[in-house]
Structure formats: C-alpha cells, structure tokens
Coordinates of C-alpha atoms and ligand atoms in Angstrom, one line a residue:
M1 CA 0.1 0.1 -0.1
P2 CA 1.2 3.3 -1.1
P3 CA 2.7 5.6 2.1
K4 CA 0.1 8.3 3.4
M5 CA 1.0 11.6 1.9
M6 CA 1.5 14.2 4.6
P7 CA -0.9 17.3 4.3
F8 CA 1.1 20.1 3.1
E9 CA 1.0 22.6 6.3
E10 CA 1.8 19.7 8.3
A11 CA 5.0 18.8 6.0
L12 CA 5.8 22.7 5.6
T13 CA 6.6 22.4 9.6
F14 CA 7.8 19.6 9.6
F15 CA 10.6 21.3 7.0
Q16 CA 11.0 24.3 9.0
T17 CA 11.9 22.4 12.1
C18 CA 13.5 19.0 11.2
L19 CA 17.1 20.2 10.5
P20 CA 19.5 21.9 13.1
T21 CA 22.0 24.6 12.2
L22 CA 24.5 23.1 10.1
V23 CA 27.1 25.7 9.7
E24 CA 29.4 27.7 12.0
K25 CA 30.0 31.1 12.7
E26 CA 32.4 33.7 12.1
T27 CA 33.6 37.3 12.4
V28 CA 34.1 38.8 9.3
P29 CA 34.6 42.7 8.3
L30 CA 31.5 44.5 7.8
A31 CA 32.1 44.7 4.1
S32 CA 32.0 40.7 3.6
A33 CA 28.9 40.6 5.5
L34 CA 26.7 41.5 2.8
G35 CA 23.8 38.8 1.8
K36 CA 25.5 36.6 4.7
V37 CA 23.2 35.6 7.6
L38 CA 23.7 37.8 10.8
A39 CA 24.4 35.4 13.7
E40 CA 24.4 37.9 16.5
D41 CA 21.5 40.2 17.9
I42 CA 22.7 43.7 17.3
V43 CA 22.1 46.5 20.0
S44 CA 23.9 49.9 19.4
P45 CA 26.2 51.1 21.9
I46 CA 25.3 54.8 20.9
N47 CA 23.1 57.2 19.9
V48 CA 22.5 58.1 16.2
P49 CA 23.3 60.9 15.6
P50 CA 25.4 61.4 18.9
A51 CA 24.0 64.8 19.5
A52 CA 21.3 67.4 17.9
N53 CA 22.7 68.6 14.8
S54 CA 21.1 71.0 12.3
A55 CA 19.1 69.8 9.3
M56 CA 19.7 73.1 7.3
D57 CA 22.6 75.4 6.3
G58 CA 21.5 78.4 8.3
Y59 CA 21.8 80.0 11.7
A60 CA 21.0 78.7 15.3
L61 CA 19.5 80.6 17.8
N62 CA 17.3 80.6 20.9
I63 CA 13.7 81.3 20.0
D64 CA 13.0 82.7 23.8
Q65 CA 15.9 85.5 23.7
A66 CA 15.1 86.2 19.8
S67 CA 11.6 86.8 20.3
E68 CA 12.1 89.2 23.3
H69 CA 12.2 91.8 20.7
A70 CA 9.2 93.5 19.2
D71 CA 10.0 93.1 15.5
T72 CA 12.3 90.5 15.1
K73 CA 12.5 91.5 11.1
Q74 CA 14.4 95.0 12.3
T75 CA 16.4 93.4 14.8
P76 CA 20.0 92.9 14.0
F77 CA 21.6 90.2 15.8
Q78 CA 25.1 89.5 16.1
V79 CA 27.0 86.3 14.2
S80 CA 28.8 85.3 17.4
Q81 CA 30.4 81.9 15.9
R82 CA 30.5 79.5 12.4
I83 CA 30.0 76.2 13.0
P84 CA 30.7 73.7 9.9
A85 CA 29.8 70.4 10.0
G86 CA 32.7 68.1 12.2
H87 CA 33.6 71.0 14.6
A88 CA 32.7 71.2 18.1
P89 CA 30.4 74.2 19.0
S90 CA 30.8 76.4 22.1
P91 CA 28.1 77.7 23.9
L92 CA 25.9 80.4 21.9
V93 CA 26.6 83.7 23.2
T94 CA 23.5 85.2 24.7
G95 CA 21.5 87.4 22.5
T96 CA 23.4 86.2 19.3
V97 CA 23.0 83.7 16.5
A98 CA 25.8 81.2 15.3
R99 CA 26.2 80.8 11.6
I100 CA 25.7 76.9 11.5
F101 CA 25.7 74.2 8.3
T102 CA 23.9 70.7 7.5
G103 CA 24.8 68.0 10.0
A104 CA 26.9 70.4 12.3
E105 CA 26.4 70.2 16.0
I106 CA 23.8 72.4 17.5
P107 CA 25.6 74.8 20.3
L108 CA 24.4 74.5 23.7
G109 CA 21.8 77.3 24.3
A110 CA 20.3 77.2 20.8
N111 CA 16.7 75.5 20.5
A112 CA 16.0 76.2 16.4
V113 CA 17.8 76.7 13.3
I114 CA 16.5 79.1 10.6
M115 CA 17.6 78.5 7.0
Q116 CA 19.7 81.0 5.3
E117 CA 16.8 82.0 3.1
E118 CA 14.9 83.1 5.8
V119 CA 17.4 85.8 6.9
R120 CA 18.6 89.3 5.5
V121 CA 22.3 89.3 6.0
N122 CA 23.0 93.4 6.9
S123 CA 25.7 95.4 5.5
D124 CA 27.7 95.1 9.1
D125 CA 27.2 91.2 8.9
T126 CA 24.7 91.0 11.6
I127 CA 21.5 89.3 10.5
S128 CA 17.7 89.9 10.7
L129 CA 15.1 87.0 11.0
L130 CA 12.4 87.6 8.2
R131 CA 10.5 85.2 10.8
L132 CA 10.5 83.5 14.0
P133 CA 11.1 79.7 13.6
S134 CA 9.5 77.7 16.1
A135 CA 10.9 75.4 19.2
N136 CA 13.2 72.8 17.5
E137 CA 12.7 73.7 13.9
N138 CA 15.6 72.2 11.5
I139 CA 17.1 70.3 14.5
R140 CA 17.6 66.7 14.6
P141 CA 17.6 65.6 18.0
K142 CA 20.3 63.4 19.5
G143 CA 19.4 59.8 18.9
Q144 CA 16.7 60.4 16.2
D145 CA 17.8 57.8 14.0
V146 CA 18.8 55.3 16.8
A147 CA 18.9 55.4 20.4
S148 CA 21.7 53.9 22.5
G149 CA 20.6 50.3 23.8
Q150 CA 18.1 50.1 21.1
S151 CA 17.7 46.6 19.5
I152 CA 18.1 47.1 15.6
L153 CA 19.0 44.1 14.1
H154 CA 18.6 40.3 14.9
S155 CA 20.4 36.6 14.6
G156 CA 18.8 34.7 11.8
Q157 CA 18.4 37.8 9.5
H158 CA 19.9 38.1 5.8
L159 CA 22.4 41.4 5.9
N160 CA 21.4 43.7 2.9
A161 CA 23.0 46.9 1.9
M162 CA 21.0 49.0 4.3
D163 CA 21.8 46.7 7.1
I164 CA 25.3 47.2 6.2
G165 CA 25.3 51.1 6.1
L166 CA 23.0 50.7 9.9
L167 CA 25.9 48.8 11.3
A168 CA 28.7 51.1 10.0
S169 CA 26.3 54.2 11.5
I170 CA 26.5 52.6 14.8
G171 CA 30.7 52.2 14.4
I172 CA 30.9 48.5 13.9
N173 CA 33.1 47.3 11.5
R174 CA 33.2 43.2 12.4
V175 CA 30.1 41.4 12.6
T176 CA 29.3 37.7 13.3
I177 CA 27.8 36.0 10.5
F178 CA 27.1 32.5 9.9
K179 CA 29.7 30.9 7.5
P180 CA 27.2 30.2 3.9
L181 CA 25.7 26.6 3.9
Q182 CA 27.5 24.3 1.4
V183 CA 25.1 22.3 -0.9
G184 CA 26.1 19.8 -3.3
I185 CA 23.2 19.2 -6.3
L186 CA 22.9 15.5 -7.8
T187 CA 20.8 15.3 -10.9
T188 CA 19.7 11.7 -11.9
G189 CA 18.2 10.0 -15.3
D190 CA 19.8 8.2 -18.4
E191 CA 17.7 10.8 -20.5
L192 CA 19.4 13.7 -19.5
I193 CA 22.4 15.4 -20.9
A194 CA 23.9 18.8 -20.3
P195 CA 23.2 21.6 -22.3
G196 CA 25.6 22.3 -25.4
T197 CA 25.5 18.9 -26.8
P198 CA 23.3 17.6 -29.8
L199 CA 20.3 15.5 -28.5
Q200 CA 20.3 12.1 -29.3
D201 CA 16.9 9.9 -29.5
G202 CA 15.5 9.7 -26.3
Q203 CA 17.3 12.4 -24.5
I204 CA 16.1 15.8 -23.1
Y205 CA 18.6 18.4 -21.8
N206 CA 19.3 18.9 -17.8
S207 CA 17.3 21.6 -16.9
N208 CA 16.9 20.9 -13.2
G209 CA 20.6 21.2 -12.4
P210 CA 21.5 24.5 -13.7
M211 CA 17.9 25.9 -12.3
L212 CA 18.9 24.7 -8.9
Q213 CA 22.2 26.2 -8.9
G214 CA 20.3 29.2 -9.7
L215 CA 18.0 29.2 -6.9
L216 CA 20.6 28.0 -4.6
T217 CA 22.9 30.9 -5.2
Q218 CA 20.4 33.5 -5.6
S219 CA 19.7 32.6 -1.8
G220 CA 23.2 33.0 -0.8
Y221 CA 24.2 29.5 -0.5
Q222 CA 27.5 28.1 -1.9
V223 CA 26.9 25.1 -4.6
I224 CA 30.1 23.1 -4.0
D225 CA 29.6 20.4 -6.4
V226 CA 27.0 20.0 -9.1
T227 CA 27.0 15.9 -10.0
H228 CA 24.9 14.0 -12.7
C229 CA 24.3 10.7 -12.6
L230 CA 23.0 7.9 -14.6
D231 CA 20.1 5.5 -13.7
D232 CA 22.3 2.9 -11.8
K233 CA 22.2 1.7 -8.1
A234 CA 26.0 1.9 -7.8
A235 CA 26.4 5.1 -9.7
T236 CA 23.9 6.5 -7.3
E237 CA 25.2 5.4 -4.3
S238 CA 28.8 6.6 -5.1
A239 CA 27.7 9.9 -6.1
L240 CA 25.8 10.6 -3.0
Q241 CA 28.8 9.4 -0.7
N242 CA 31.1 11.7 -3.0
L243 CA 28.9 14.6 -2.0
A244 CA 28.3 13.5 1.3
N245 CA 31.9 14.1 2.1
K246 CA 31.9 17.5 1.0
V247 CA 29.1 19.3 1.8
D248 CA 26.7 20.3 4.4
I249 CA 23.5 18.9 2.6
I250 CA 22.6 17.3 -0.4
L251 CA 19.6 18.5 -2.9
S252 CA 18.8 16.1 -5.6
S253 CA 16.4 16.0 -8.4
G254 CA 14.6 12.8 -9.6
G255 CA 14.6 9.4 -8.6
V256 CA 12.3 10.0 -5.8
S257 CA 9.2 8.3 -6.9
V258 CA 8.0 4.5 -7.1
G259 CA 9.4 3.3 -10.2
E260 CA 12.1 0.8 -10.6
E261 CA 14.4 3.3 -11.8
D262 CA 13.9 5.4 -8.8
Y263 CA 17.6 5.1 -7.3
V264 CA 17.8 7.7 -5.1
K265 CA 15.2 6.6 -2.6
D266 CA 16.6 3.2 -3.0
A267 CA 19.9 4.5 -2.0
I268 CA 18.8 6.4 0.9
E269 CA 16.9 3.4 2.3
R270 CA 20.1 1.1 1.8
N271 CA 22.4 3.6 3.3
G272 CA 20.7 6.3 5.8
T273 CA 17.1 7.1 6.7
I274 CA 13.9 8.8 5.2
N275 CA 12.2 11.2 7.4
L276 CA 9.5 12.1 5.3
W277 CA 8.1 11.2 1.7
K278 CA 5.2 12.1 0.0
V279 CA 3.7 15.3 0.4
A280 CA -0.2 16.2 -0.5
M281 CA 0.9 19.1 -3.0
K282 CA 0.4 20.0 -6.4
P283 CA 2.6 19.4 -8.6
G284 CA 5.5 17.7 -5.8
K285 CA 4.2 14.8 -4.6
P286 CA 7.2 12.9 -4.2
I287 CA 9.4 14.9 -2.0
V288 CA 11.9 13.4 0.5
I289 CA 13.9 14.6 3.3
A290 CA 16.5 12.2 4.5
K291 CA 19.7 11.5 5.9
V292 CA 22.5 9.4 3.6
F293 CA 26.0 8.7 4.2
N294 CA 25.4 10.7 7.5
T295 CA 24.2 14.2 5.1
P296 CA 20.9 15.5 5.1
L297 CA 19.5 15.2 1.4
I298 CA 16.5 16.6 0.3
G299 CA 15.1 14.8 -2.8
L300 CA 12.8 17.0 -5.1
P301 CA 10.9 15.2 -7.7
G302 CA 12.3 15.3 -11.1
N303 CA 9.6 17.2 -13.3
P304 CA 10.8 20.8 -13.5
S305 CA 7.8 22.7 -12.2
S306 CA 7.8 20.0 -9.4
T307 CA 11.4 20.8 -8.9
L308 CA 10.8 24.4 -8.9
V309 CA 7.7 24.8 -6.6
T310 CA 9.4 21.9 -3.9
Y311 CA 12.2 23.9 -4.2
H312 CA 10.1 27.2 -3.2
W313 CA 8.0 25.7 -0.7
L314 CA 9.8 23.1 1.2
A315 CA 13.2 23.1 0.5
N316 CA 13.6 26.5 1.0
A317 CA 12.5 26.1 4.3
A318 CA 14.8 23.6 5.7
L319 CA 17.5 25.2 3.8
K320 CA 17.0 28.4 5.5
R321 CA 16.8 26.6 9.2
A322 CA 20.0 24.6 8.5
S323 CA 21.7 28.1 7.5
G324 CA 20.8 29.9 10.6
Q325 CA 18.1 32.2 9.1
A326 CA 15.1 32.9 11.0
I327 CA 11.9 31.5 9.2
Q328 CA 9.1 33.3 8.4
R329 CA 6.3 31.4 6.0
P330 CA 6.2 33.6 2.9
K331 CA 3.4 36.6 3.0
P332 CA 0.2 36.0 1.0
I333 CA -1.2 38.8 -0.8
P334 CA -5.0 38.0 -1.1
V335 CA -6.0 38.0 -4.8
K336 CA -9.5 37.3 -6.5
A337 CA -9.3 34.3 -9.1
S338 CA -10.5 35.3 -12.4
F339 CA -12.1 31.8 -12.8
S340 CA -14.1 29.1 -11.4
R341 CA -13.9 25.4 -10.9
N342 CA -16.2 23.1 -8.7
K343 CA -13.6 20.2 -8.7
T344 CA -11.8 19.8 -5.4
I345 CA -8.4 18.1 -5.1
S346 CA -7.0 16.1 -2.0
R347 CA -3.5 18.3 -2.8
D348 CA -2.7 21.7 -1.7
E349 CA -2.3 23.2 -5.4
F350 CA 0.1 25.5 -6.5
L351 CA -1.0 27.3 -9.6
R352 CA 1.3 29.4 -11.5
V353 CA -0.5 32.6 -12.1
S354 CA -0.3 36.0 -13.4
I355 CA -2.2 39.1 -12.4
Q356 CA -4.3 40.8 -14.9
N357 CA -6.4 43.4 -14.3
G358 CA -6.2 42.6 -10.2
Q359 CA -6.9 39.2 -10.7
A360 CA -5.2 36.0 -10.8
K361 CA -5.4 34.1 -14.2
P362 CA -3.9 30.7 -14.2
H363 CA -1.5 29.8 -17.0
P364 CA -3.1 27.1 -19.2
Q365 CA -0.5 24.7 -18.9
Q366 CA -0.1 23.6 -15.6
S367 CA 1.8 20.4 -16.5
S368 CA 4.6 19.7 -13.6
G369 CA 6.9 19.0 -16.9
A370 CA 6.6 22.2 -18.2
L371 CA 8.5 25.1 -17.1
L372 CA 7.7 28.2 -19.4
P373 CA 4.7 28.4 -17.7
A374 CA 6.3 29.7 -14.5
C375 CA 8.4 31.8 -16.5
E376 CA 5.4 33.3 -17.9
S377 CA 3.8 33.9 -14.6
D378 CA 4.0 36.3 -11.9
G379 CA 3.7 33.6 -8.8
Y380 CA 1.8 31.1 -7.0
L381 CA -1.9 31.1 -6.0
H382 CA -2.5 28.7 -3.3
I383 CA -5.5 26.7 -3.5
P384 CA -5.9 24.5 0.0
A385 CA -7.2 20.7 -0.2
G386 CA -10.4 20.4 -0.6
F387 CA -11.2 24.0 -1.9
E388 CA -13.3 24.8 -4.9
I389 CA -12.5 27.8 -6.8
N390 CA -14.6 30.6 -7.0
Q391 CA -14.5 33.5 -9.3
E392 CA -14.6 36.7 -7.2
D393 CA -13.2 35.0 -4.3
S394 CA -9.8 36.0 -2.7
Y395 CA -6.9 33.4 -2.6
D396 CA -3.3 33.5 -1.2
F397 CA -1.1 35.1 -3.8
Y398 CA 2.7 34.7 -3.5
P399 CA 4.9 36.4 -6.0
F400 CA 7.9 34.6 -7.0
S401 CA 10.1 37.7 -5.7
T402 CA 8.9 36.4 -2.1
F403 CA 10.9 33.1 -2.2
Ligands
LIG1 N1 3.4 5.0 -10.8 C1 3.5 6.7 -10.1 N2 4.3 7.1 -11.3 C2 4.6 8.3 -11.1 C3 4.3 8.8 -9.4 C4 3.2 8.1 -8.7 O1 2.8 8.6 -7.4 N3 3.4 6.9 -9.3 N4 4.4 10.1 -9.5 C5 4.6 11.1 -10.3 C6 5.1 12.5 -10.1 S1 3.7 13.3 -9.3 C7 6.1 13.0 -10.3 S2 6.5 14.6 -9.6 C8 7.4 12.1 -10.7 C9 8.3 12.3 -10.0 O2 9.4 11.1 -10.4 P1 10.7 11.1 -10.0 O3 11.2 12.4 -8.7 O4 11.3 9.9 -9.5 O5 11.9 12.1 -11.1 P2 12.3 11.2 -12.6 O6 11.0 10.3 -12.4 O7 13.4 10.8 -12.5 O8 11.4 12.4 -13.3 C10 10.5 12.8 -14.0 C11 10.3 13.5 -14.9 O9 11.2 14.6 -14.9 C12 12.5 15.0 -15.6 N5 13.5 15.1 -15.1 C13 14.3 14.7 -14.0 N6 15.5 15.0 -14.0 C14 15.3 16.4 -15.0 C15 16.7 17.3 -15.1 N7 17.5 17.3 -14.3 N8 16.0 18.4 -16.1 C16 15.0 18.4 -16.7 N9 13.9 17.4 -16.5 C17 14.2 16.1 -15.6 C18 12.5 13.5 -16.4 O10 12.9 13.4 -17.5 C19 11.0 13.1 -16.3 O11 10.2 13.4 -17.3 O12 6.9 10.5 -11.1 C20 5.6 10.7 -11.6 N10 5.4 9.4 -11.7
MOO2 O1 3.8 16.0 -8.0 MO1 4.0 15.5 -9.3 O2 5.1 17.0 -9.1 O3 2.7 16.1 -9.9 O4 4.5 15.9 -11.0

C-alpha cells in the first residue's frame, strides 16, 4: 500500500523544524557580511546622531531670546561663531546667533535653526530674521535615528546593503555571521544530457541542475558541486557518498518516485533513513527529506515545475533553518481568482498564475513537466486541499520574488 501523503501544512512545519543549524559562525569585516546571515543580535552602543545637529544651512538661535524683541525682522543679531559640520561648537553667546551648516552640532543654548533663505544679511554682517522659527525647528535630535541601547538587527536575518549601512552608522566594523551553507546538487536520469551537446533519441537537456544552482546561489548558499548520475544503483550510491563527504547538505532532483528506476530513494534506504516522503501538494508529491551517508538530503521530484515548487515551498524552509536563518512563512497577498472550478482535489495546489486587472489568471499549461509556464507567470495561487475555486473569491497569492 502506498505511504500516506503528509498534509501540506504539516509538511511545511516539518521542513521548517527538522534540521539543526548546519553551519558555524565566524566574525568578518563588515564589507564581507553583505548577503550573509547575521549570527548575533545587534544592540546599538551609541545614539545616532550622537548629538543634536542642524538639518539645514542657516543660523542657530534661541527663540526665547529672539522673541523678546518686538520686531525680529528689524532687529540685527550678531553672528558670534561659525560651526561647520565636524567641528565642536561653543555655547551660544546670549542674544546672538551662530552661523551653522547641515550636519553641524547645535551649540548649547540654541533651540532652533533658521534656514539661510529666511534671514537678511545686513551690511554690517549682522542678520535679521524674516520670521521667527518654532522651537526645535530644523534640529535633528540626538538619537533620532537609533537610540543607545536600542535593539536593531537580529540573529538569523540576511544582511542587505541597508543593514550594512546601519551597522556602519553605529560604528561596527566586524560582525559575526553564519558561514554560508555548502550545498551539493545531484541530478539523476539516463535521459539527461548537459546543454551544449546535440540531443540523441530519447534524450532531453538537464534543466534542473542549472535551475537549482541558480536558486541556491540567489539565496546566498554556496554550491560546492553539481553532479549528474545515470540511473544505476552503484553510480547513485557513489555520487551520494562523494557529495556527502564534501557538503553540509545534498539537494537532488529525480529518482524519488515509485518506479524501479528511482535509485535515489533506494540508495537512501540502504545508506540512511527517510524522514518524510510524499506530501499532499500539486505539483511535487514525491519529495523526500532524509539522511544519507550521515548527511542531510532533500530529494526533489524530477519534473521541472515540481522541482521549482518543492524548492520554493519546502526545500527553502529547511535550507533556511540549516543556514541559521530565521524562518518566516512567505507573506501572501489576497487576490481574486479570474475563474471558477467546482472540482476539488486532495492536495494543496500551487497554480502558476499571472496578475491581470487585479485578478489571478492561471497559466493554461499547468503540467509539472513544463517550465515555460512558470517563466511566464508572476507567482503562485495557493488553493488548499479540498477547496473549490470561485471566481471573485480571494485566495493567497505569492509572487515569485517573495521566495
Ligand atoms: N506510478 C507512479 N508514477 C509516478 C508517480 C506516482 O505516484 N506513481 N508520481 C509522479 C509524480 S507526481 C512525479 S513529480 C514524478 C517524480 O518522479 P521522480 O522524482 O522519480 O523523477 P524522475 O522519474 O527521475 O523524472 C520525472 C520527470 O522529470 C524529468 N527530469 C528529471 N530530472 C530532470 C532534470 N534534471 N532536468 C529536466 N528534466 C528532468 C524526467 O525526464 C521525467 O520526465 O513521478 C511521477 N510518476
Ligand atoms: O507531484 Mo508531480 O510533481 O504532480 O508531477
């Protein structure tokens, strides 16, 4: 009797939790941390900015002192100091103003900055205010961006260029990250040849190998080896053993269904353990998570769209966990369906759809063997098992860019 398929949501939780972190931490210069997974929580040791500063080129003044004059427009104020950015100011001399530039520290005793466009410079180098600024106008307070003691970044998050800038702004030049997860890819099948070679009868090009390499690289993983092996018991075992010696985790495509030619599953059964096989999802039912030659393995089905969908939805979650990343389910966008279907199926379905006039329109070709439909679509419309599709009802849409 075939094994029961695990419901999709249960399988997702399993993939999110079944692996430990497989990578070590290291401390690297800030510039090398781009795209890596942060391995420490970051609490700012300083205020950013460290002191109140001017948002404009103009004049710093004390509005309480300035407003004592009946007509500020006519009152000349002495300019008692000049404060460029990067130079420490002296306390403001009572009754005067200070020439100040954008980013320069506000002198003690000043409580507003007036833009230079709003003053008149008199012939004796005094200035008159064309209007009285309000309290704290054009002053960027100390800690406006980041407060000392504030928690700003968390272990498990991918560092993007903004995060690198933020770390630099609090004075950090070295940061502890997880070393990139090292992945080995195994594609299987007698029918497959590498692109660049003429096709013989019965052959097709190996598209999953390059696609998986691309998906892994885009996610920041290090692809150490891409191996192809023929449908042969000994070749499959030796390819798996060879990869297991080199990498943190193996990602395979094909050979996990029920046929006599499905050698990956057999090799695992002889040299390891299968933790999960078969998930109630369409496409992508036969997917394996296992340990072989003491190395974790995720075995994706060979049909290219099944490979893509199972990578995005399940392998991705396990790889994130193994690489030290915090796991969040991709965020759905509710979108109305452009069509109805009163048939229900017993698997969660991931239709490749495009968004047209605000509605999700399924690609007419949903075969798991076809990849062009995914390239021509915007993302997935998730139809849970047992659901009909009613035109005008909203379903969860996940753009490909969220994976
Ligand atoms: N009797 C049954 N047959 C099948 C079942 C089943 O439950 N009972 N499940 C079907 C489903 S669903 C899928 S998905 C596939 C999965 O099969 P495998 O993972 O074992 O993959 P293969 O048989 O090796 O290949 C399937 C298909 O994909 C093509 N392929 C494989 N690798 C690549 C590659 N690297 N690049 C491009 N194309 C690839 C291969 O030529 C086959 O056409 O099993 C069904 N059968
Ligand atoms: O699950 Mo298979 O991926 O339907 O073709």
